[in-house]
Every structure is written in C-alpha cells, then in structure tokens.
Amino acid sequence: MAAVPVGSTMDLARPVSGSLPWRDIEALFLELGAEVSERAGSRVAVVLFGEVRVFHRPHPSPDTDKGAVASIRKWFEEHGVTP
C-alpha cells in the first residue's frame, strides 16, 4: 500500500474535514504523480491510476466540500493509498 506523501498537509482521516483548501488537494494529486488540467468552468481533470476524474474547484471559498473529500479519499483507498 502506498501512503500519502510525508509532509502532505491533506488530512484524509475520518471524520471528513470540511475545511481542506483545494490547493492542498491539488498539490497532493501532483505529489502522487497525477496530471492535472483545467476544464470548462471550474472543473479540473485529474489523471491518476490510469483513470480520469473530474472535480469542481470550489469558489468563492477555497475550501473543498466534505462530499468531494470523501470521494477523493475513497478513490485513493481503492488504489491502496492510505493516510
């Protein structure tokens, strides 16, 4: 199993945080080797684990909603990435 990189500021533990800045999540994707690209509107495509997932970049608040954090955590767990 892989682990979230040491020094990552993203907390994937339960209960799900409602105050994770999107920039921290995006930085974690990049640390894990993802390719991140802009899509229409506030959408961001993430290519990781041979899959493409599209997420909504939050605005005007920089914090990612709990549903998105839970979805990302589940995706990581499916591929052996643990907090």
Coordinates of C-alpha atoms in Angstrom, one line a residue:
M1 CA 0.0 0.0 0.0
A2 CA 1.2 3.5 -0.8
A3 CA 0.9 6.3 1.7
V4 CA 0.1 9.9 1.3
P5 CA 3.5 11.6 0.9
V6 CA 5.2 12.7 4.1
G7 CA 4.7 16.4 4.8
S8 CA 1.4 16.5 2.9
T9 CA -1.0 18.9 4.5
M10 CA -4.0 17.0 3.4
D11 CA -5.8 15.2 6.2
L12 CA -7.8 12.2 4.8
A13 CA -8.7 10.8 8.2
R14 CA -12.3 10.4 9.4
P15 CA -14.4 12.3 10.1
V16 CA -14.2 14.1 6.8
S17 CA -12.9 17.7 7.2
G18 CA -15.0 20.5 5.7
S19 CA -12.1 22.9 5.7
L20 CA -9.5 21.4 3.3
P21 CA -8.2 24.0 0.9
W22 CA -8.4 22.9 -2.8
R23 CA -4.8 23.9 -3.3
D24 CA -3.7 21.3 -0.8
I25 CA -5.7 18.6 -2.5
E26 CA -4.3 19.6 -5.9
A27 CA -0.8 19.6 -4.5
L28 CA -1.3 16.1 -3.2
F29 CA -2.5 14.9 -6.6
L30 CA 0.7 16.3 -8.1
E31 CA 2.9 14.7 -5.4
L32 CA 1.3 11.3 -6.3
G33 CA 2.2 11.8 -9.9
A34 CA -1.1 13.0 -11.3
E35 CA -1.6 15.1 -14.4
V36 CA -4.0 18.0 -13.5
S37 CA -5.6 20.1 -16.3
E38 CA -8.2 22.8 -16.5
R39 CA -11.6 22.0 -18.0
A40 CA -14.7 24.2 -18.7
G41 CA -15.9 26.4 -15.9
S42 CA -14.4 25.5 -12.5
R43 CA -13.7 21.9 -13.5
V44 CA -10.4 20.2 -13.1
A45 CA -9.4 16.9 -14.7
V46 CA -7.1 14.6 -12.7
V47 CA -5.3 11.7 -14.5
L48 CA -4.1 9.3 -11.8
F49 CA -4.0 5.5 -11.5
G50 CA -4.7 5.3 -15.3
E51 CA -8.1 6.9 -14.7
V52 CA -9.5 10.4 -15.3
R53 CA -11.6 12.0 -12.6
V54 CA -13.2 15.5 -12.9
F55 CA -13.6 17.6 -9.8
H56 CA -15.1 21.0 -9.2
R57 CA -12.7 23.6 -8.0
P58 CA -14.5 25.4 -5.1
H59 CA -15.3 29.1 -5.3
P60 CA -15.6 31.7 -3.9
S61 CA -14.4 29.8 -0.8
P62 CA -11.1 27.9 -1.2
D63 CA -12.4 25.0 1.0
T64 CA -13.4 21.7 -0.6
D65 CA -16.8 20.3 0.4
K66 CA -17.0 17.2 2.5
G67 CA -18.5 15.1 -0.3
A68 CA -15.6 15.8 -2.6
V69 CA -13.1 15.0 0.1
A70 CA -14.8 11.7 0.8
S71 CA -14.9 10.9 -2.9
I72 CA -11.1 11.6 -3.2
R73 CA -10.4 9.5 -0.1
K74 CA -12.4 6.6 -1.5
W75 CA -10.6 6.8 -4.8
F76 CA -7.2 6.7 -3.1
E77 CA -8.3 3.8 -0.9
E78 CA -9.4 1.8 -4.0
H79 CA -5.8 2.2 -5.2
G80 CA -4.0 1.4 -2.0
V81 CA -3.2 5.0 -1.0
T82 CA -3.7 5.5 2.7
P83 CA -3.4 8.5 5.0

